[in-house]
Short mmCIF file of C-alpha atoms in Angstrom, two decimals:
data_model
loop_
_atom_site.label_atom_id
_atom_site.label_comp_id
_atom_site.label_asym_id
_atom_site.label_seq_id
_atom_site.Cartn_x
_atom_site.Cartn_y
_atom_site.Cartn_z
CA MET A 1069 137.68 93.94 125.28
CA ILE A 1070 135.41 96.18 126.66
CA GLN A 1071 132.75 95.44 124.68
CA SER A 1072 133.09 91.58 125.03
CA ALA A 1073 133.57 92.30 129.05
CA LYS A 1074 129.96 94.39 128.78
CA ARG A 1075 128.33 92.09 126.71
CA LYS A 1076 129.43 89.21 129.42
CA LEU A 1077 127.60 91.47 132.40
CA ILE A 1078 124.50 91.74 130.25
CA ILE A 1079 123.12 88.22 131.18
CA PRO A 1080 123.71 88.60 134.76
CA PHE A 1081 121.46 91.93 135.01
CA LEU A 1082 119.00 90.35 132.59
CA LEU A 1083 118.14 87.03 134.55
CA PRO A 1084 116.60 88.09 137.67
CA GLY A 1085 113.76 90.03 135.09
CA MET A 1086 113.72 87.09 132.92
CA LEU A 1087 113.22 84.75 135.56
CA LEU A 1088 110.37 87.17 137.00
CA ILE A 1089 108.44 87.49 133.84
CA PHE A 1090 108.66 83.40 133.07
CA VAL A 1091 107.39 82.79 136.91
CA PHE A 1092 104.80 85.17 136.91
CA PHE A 1093 103.78 86.27 133.22
CA ILE A 1094 104.93 82.55 130.70
CA LEU A 1095 104.43 79.68 133.26
CA PRO A 1096 100.77 80.77 134.11
CA ALA A 1097 99.84 81.29 130.47
CA ILE A 1098 101.10 77.77 129.72
CA GLN A 1099 99.03 76.54 132.58
CA THR A 1100 96.46 78.57 131.27
CA ILE A 1101 96.76 76.56 128.09
CA GLN A 1102 96.74 73.46 129.60
CA VAL A 1103 93.86 73.72 132.05
CA SER A 1104 91.41 75.17 128.58
CA PHE A 1105 91.93 71.30 127.29
CA LEU A 1106 90.78 70.02 130.25
CA ASP A 1107 87.76 69.16 132.31
CA TRP A 1108 88.08 71.72 135.09
CA TYR A 1109 84.53 72.79 136.80
CA SER A 1110 83.85 73.57 140.03
CA THR A 1111 86.69 72.67 143.07
CA PHE A 1112 88.01 69.90 142.15
CA LYS A 1113 90.48 69.76 139.13
CA THR A 1114 90.33 66.29 136.54
CA THR A 1115 92.55 65.00 134.28
CA ASN A 1116 89.43 64.22 131.20
CA PHE A 1117 91.22 65.56 128.49
CA LEU A 1118 88.59 67.61 126.37
CA GLY A 1119 90.71 68.80 123.47
CA LEU A 1120 88.97 71.08 121.47
CA GLU A 1121 85.62 70.74 123.24
CA ASN A 1122 85.96 74.46 125.68
CA TYR A 1123 86.99 76.31 122.32
CA LYS A 1124 83.82 74.87 120.39
CA ASN A 1125 81.81 75.79 122.94
CA LEU A 1126 83.07 79.13 122.84
CA PHE A 1127 81.60 79.87 118.94
CA GLN A 1128 78.53 78.27 120.19
CA ASP A 1129 78.31 80.91 123.30
CA SER A 1130 76.27 83.95 122.00
CA GLN A 1131 76.59 85.70 125.15
CA PHE A 1132 80.59 85.88 124.34
CA ILE A 1133 80.04 86.21 121.44
CA VAL A 1134 77.98 89.85 122.21
CA ALA A 1135 81.02 90.79 125.00
CA ILE A 1136 83.60 90.43 122.06
CA LYS A 1137 80.99 92.64 120.26
CA ASN A 1138 80.98 94.93 123.22
CA THR A 1139 84.61 94.98 123.91
CA PHE A 1140 85.16 96.12 119.86
CA LYS A 1141 82.78 98.76 120.01
CA TYR A 1142 83.73 100.08 123.40
CA PHE A 1143 87.37 100.32 121.97
CA PHE A 1144 86.21 102.06 118.52
CA ILE A 1145 83.54 104.55 120.22
CA SER A 1146 86.63 105.36 123.38
CA LEU A 1147 88.82 105.86 120.38
CA VAL A 1148 86.32 107.88 118.40
CA ILE A 1149 85.71 110.09 121.00
CA LEU A 1150 89.63 110.57 122.97
CA PHE A 1151 91.45 110.75 120.13
CA PRO A 1152 90.37 114.20 118.87
CA LEU A 1153 89.50 115.25 122.42
CA SER A 1154 93.42 114.94 123.55
CA VAL A 1155 94.68 116.74 120.59
CA PHE A 1156 92.69 119.29 120.79
CA PHE A 1157 93.61 119.83 124.85
CA ALA A 1158 97.06 119.18 123.82
CA LEU A 1159 97.49 121.85 121.46
CA SER A 1160 95.73 124.43 123.26
CA LEU A 1161 97.72 123.26 126.30
CA ASN A 1162 100.93 123.91 124.28
CA THR A 1163 99.75 127.68 122.86
CA ILE A 1164 98.34 129.07 125.95
CA LYS A 1165 100.54 130.34 128.82
CA LYS A 1166 98.27 132.20 130.97
CA GLY A 1167 96.33 129.74 133.46
CA ARG A 1168 97.86 126.55 131.94
CA LEU A 1169 98.80 125.14 135.15
CA THR A 1170 95.46 125.34 136.56
CA ILE A 1171 93.80 123.69 133.71
CA GLN A 1172 96.17 121.08 133.48
CA PHE A 1173 95.76 120.33 137.30
CA LEU A 1174 91.55 119.66 136.29
CA ILE A 1175 92.89 117.53 133.59
CA PHE A 1176 95.10 115.65 135.84
CA SER A 1177 93.75 115.43 138.43
CA PRO A 1178 91.11 112.29 137.82
CA VAL A 1179 94.55 110.06 137.68
CA VAL A 1180 95.19 110.52 141.50
CA LEU A 1181 91.69 108.62 141.72
CA SER A 1182 91.48 104.80 141.80
CA VAL A 1183 89.88 103.33 139.61
CA VAL A 1184 87.17 101.72 142.18
CA VAL A 1185 86.74 105.25 143.37
CA ALA A 1186 86.29 107.17 140.31
CA SER A 1187 83.69 103.99 139.55
CA VAL A 1188 81.48 104.64 142.25
CA MET A 1189 81.95 108.47 142.17
CA TRP A 1190 79.86 108.22 138.98
CA LYS A 1191 77.75 105.71 139.13
CA PHE A 1192 76.12 108.09 142.15
CA ILE A 1193 76.77 111.08 139.62
CA TYR A 1194 74.48 108.50 137.05
CA ASN A 1195 71.81 107.72 139.51
CA PRO A 1196 68.50 108.06 138.35
CA ASN A 1197 66.97 109.33 141.87
CA PHE A 1198 69.82 111.61 143.36
CA GLY A 1199 72.46 111.96 140.63
CA LEU A 1200 73.97 115.15 139.61
CA ILE A 1201 73.55 114.57 135.79
CA ASN A 1202 69.45 114.27 135.97
CA TRP A 1203 69.39 117.23 138.61
CA PHE A 1204 70.89 119.19 136.42
CA LEU A 1205 69.13 118.36 133.79
CA GLU A 1206 65.81 118.92 135.85
CA SER A 1207 67.17 122.57 137.12
CA ILE A 1208 67.38 123.55 133.06
CA GLY A 1209 63.83 122.52 132.32
CA LEU A 1210 65.19 119.22 130.47
CA GLU A 1211 63.60 116.82 132.17
CA SER A 1212 62.51 114.53 129.20
CA LEU A 1213 66.17 113.95 128.71
CA THR A 1214 66.58 112.67 131.98
CA ARG A 1215 66.87 108.23 132.45
CA ALA A 1216 68.58 105.67 134.08
CA TRP A 1217 71.68 106.14 132.44
CA LEU A 1218 73.48 102.82 133.49
CA GLY A 1219 70.29 101.05 133.60
CA ASP A 1220 69.27 101.53 129.65
CA GLU A 1221 70.72 99.51 126.98
CA SER A 1222 71.24 102.46 124.93
CA THR A 1223 73.38 104.54 127.24
CA ALA A 1224 74.70 102.53 129.69
CA LEU A 1225 77.83 101.72 127.20
CA ILE A 1226 78.51 105.12 126.32
CA ALA A 1227 78.38 105.88 129.75
CA VAL A 1228 80.91 103.99 131.28
CA ILE A 1229 83.26 105.09 127.91
CA LEU A 1230 82.33 108.48 129.15
CA VAL A 1231 83.98 107.70 132.35
CA THR A 1232 87.15 105.95 131.38
CA ILE A 1233 87.91 108.51 128.97
CA TRP A 1234 87.62 111.20 131.97
CA HIS A 1235 90.18 109.16 134.33
CA GLY A 1236 92.84 108.38 131.61
CA ILE A 1237 92.61 111.14 128.85
CA ALA A 1238 95.48 113.13 130.88
CA THR A 1239 97.83 110.37 129.49
CA TRP A 1240 97.33 110.96 126.24
CA ILE A 1241 97.47 114.53 126.69
CA ILE A 1242 100.61 114.40 128.23
CA LEU A 1243 102.40 112.50 125.76
CA ILE A 1244 101.00 114.42 122.75
CA ILE A 1245 102.50 117.35 124.44
CA ALA A 1246 105.75 115.89 124.85
CA GLY A 1247 105.49 115.08 120.90
CA LEU A 1248 104.33 118.61 119.90
CA ASP A 1249 107.33 119.79 122.21
CA ARG A 1250 109.38 117.55 120.11
CA ILE A 1251 108.54 119.32 116.66
CA PRO A 1252 110.79 122.47 115.58
CA LYS A 1253 109.11 125.84 116.13
CA GLU A 1254 110.73 127.01 112.70
CA LEU A 1255 108.68 124.18 110.56
CA SER A 1256 105.65 126.11 111.89
CA GLU A 1257 106.83 129.46 111.48
CA ALA A 1258 108.04 129.08 107.80
CA ALA A 1259 104.58 127.72 106.84
CA ARG A 1260 102.78 130.77 108.34
CA ILE A 1261 105.85 133.21 106.08
CA GLU A 1262 104.47 130.83 103.31
CA GLY A 1263 100.87 131.60 103.93
CA ALA A 1264 99.65 128.74 105.74
CA ASN A 1265 97.21 128.62 108.21
CA GLU A 1266 96.88 127.10 111.47
CA ILE A 1267 94.44 124.29 110.09
CA GLN A 1268 97.22 123.62 107.41
CA ILE A 1269 99.81 123.58 109.76
CA PHE A 1270 97.95 121.08 111.68
CA PHE A 1271 97.18 118.60 109.14
CA ARG A 1272 100.30 118.91 106.98
CA ILE A 1273 103.23 119.42 109.80
CA LYS A 1274 102.05 118.63 113.27
CA LEU A 1275 99.70 115.36 112.38
CA PRO A 1276 102.23 113.59 110.35
CA LEU A 1277 105.05 114.38 112.78
CA LEU A 1278 102.78 113.45 115.36
CA TRP A 1279 102.15 110.23 114.08
CA GLU A 1280 105.09 107.79 115.72
CA VAL A 1281 103.39 108.96 119.37
CA LEU A 1282 99.60 108.89 118.45
CA SER A 1283 100.48 104.77 117.06
CA THR A 1284 101.65 104.25 120.05
CA LEU A 1285 98.67 105.35 122.18
CA ILE A 1286 96.33 104.12 119.33
CA ILE A 1287 98.02 100.28 120.43
CA LEU A 1288 98.31 100.98 123.66
CA TRP A 1289 93.99 101.77 124.34
CA PHE A 1290 93.58 98.66 122.23
CA ILE A 1291 94.86 96.91 124.92
CA GLN A 1292 93.65 98.55 127.69
CA ALA A 1293 89.99 98.38 125.86
CA MET A 1294 90.92 94.05 125.31
CA GLN A 1295 91.94 94.32 128.84
CA THR A 1296 88.50 96.76 130.21
CA PHE A 1297 87.00 95.41 133.48
CA PRO A 1298 87.26 97.28 136.51
CA PHE A 1299 84.94 100.64 135.27
CA ILE A 1300 82.13 98.22 134.32
CA PHE A 1301 82.33 95.86 136.99
CA VAL A 1302 81.83 98.08 139.80
CA MET A 1303 79.50 100.19 137.28
CA THR A 1304 77.40 98.01 135.75
CA GLN A 1305 78.72 94.11 135.91
CA GLY A 1306 77.81 93.47 132.33
CA GLY A 1307 74.13 94.66 132.66
CA PRO A 1308 71.39 95.69 131.72
CA HIS A 1309 71.20 92.46 129.49
CA GLY A 1310 74.42 92.47 128.66
CA SER A 1311 74.93 96.02 126.86
CA THR A 1312 78.23 96.31 128.92
CA GLU A 1313 79.08 92.64 128.93
CA VAL A 1314 82.69 92.30 127.61
CA MET A 1315 85.10 89.94 126.88
CA GLY A 1316 86.61 90.53 130.77
CA THR A 1317 83.71 90.65 132.85
CA TYR A 1318 82.06 87.28 131.04
CA LEU A 1319 85.40 85.62 132.08
CA TYR A 1320 85.41 86.65 135.50
CA LYS A 1321 81.69 85.29 135.91
CA MET A 1322 82.26 82.28 134.08
CA ALA A 1323 85.72 81.24 135.46
CA PHE A 1324 85.12 82.29 138.72
CA GLU A 1325 81.46 82.92 140.25
CA GLY A 1326 80.93 80.02 137.81
CA ARG A 1327 83.97 78.31 138.60
CA MET A 1328 84.28 76.89 135.13
CA PHE A 1329 87.84 77.44 135.28
CA SER A 1330 88.77 75.34 132.40
CA TYR A 1331 85.89 77.22 130.09
CA GLY A 1332 87.63 80.46 131.53
CA SER A 1333 90.89 79.56 130.30
CA ALA A 1334 89.99 78.80 127.10
CA MET A 1335 88.42 82.46 126.80
#
């Protein structure tokens, strides 16, 4: 009887949330799909039905193909750097006792900055004329390594990726530390008694037990990489020569700057 009454209460509690999801997510998604089949360019929307024409144009758009490649490149490069770095910091913070709060503050402090503020700050740091990076390289006699970091096709994307990691690594570290705290310490102690070293303990005990947390983080990072926009838009706007153009920035340029709403909806 009590269970039946609880089930009846579930629907009224879920309705407000379901309504918001429908209005702000499902309905716009349906409208976007509808617009992608129409002819809506410039200011006025027409009712001309184009069918799959916009989708066919996507596969013939070389810049869109480049944007897709850059998006996946952004994901894989950032993951290769972020994965070991966050695990290293999490293991270190989980081990040390003295000075842990100070180190945590330094690692977590970038999170409080908005993306735009962080992007503008690093844009100044990367500046080839008065940026801190080139100034530091010149001060230690490595002038040959100085360059326009955001203006060079070979370094622009990696420069943005490093800023993204700097800004978002704290989330990974927090969740990995939480995952490490869930692992019974008796397992590591028993392995040490059996003669296992710290590397063996990590790869054979800690890493398998952490995989649930890590796999979730990888999925979330993939979603973030597919949606990446503000860092690139503020720092490079997709340049130089499209080397940092990703799907988000290219979609914005086509749909809102070029007013090609149907084409943007197809993207």
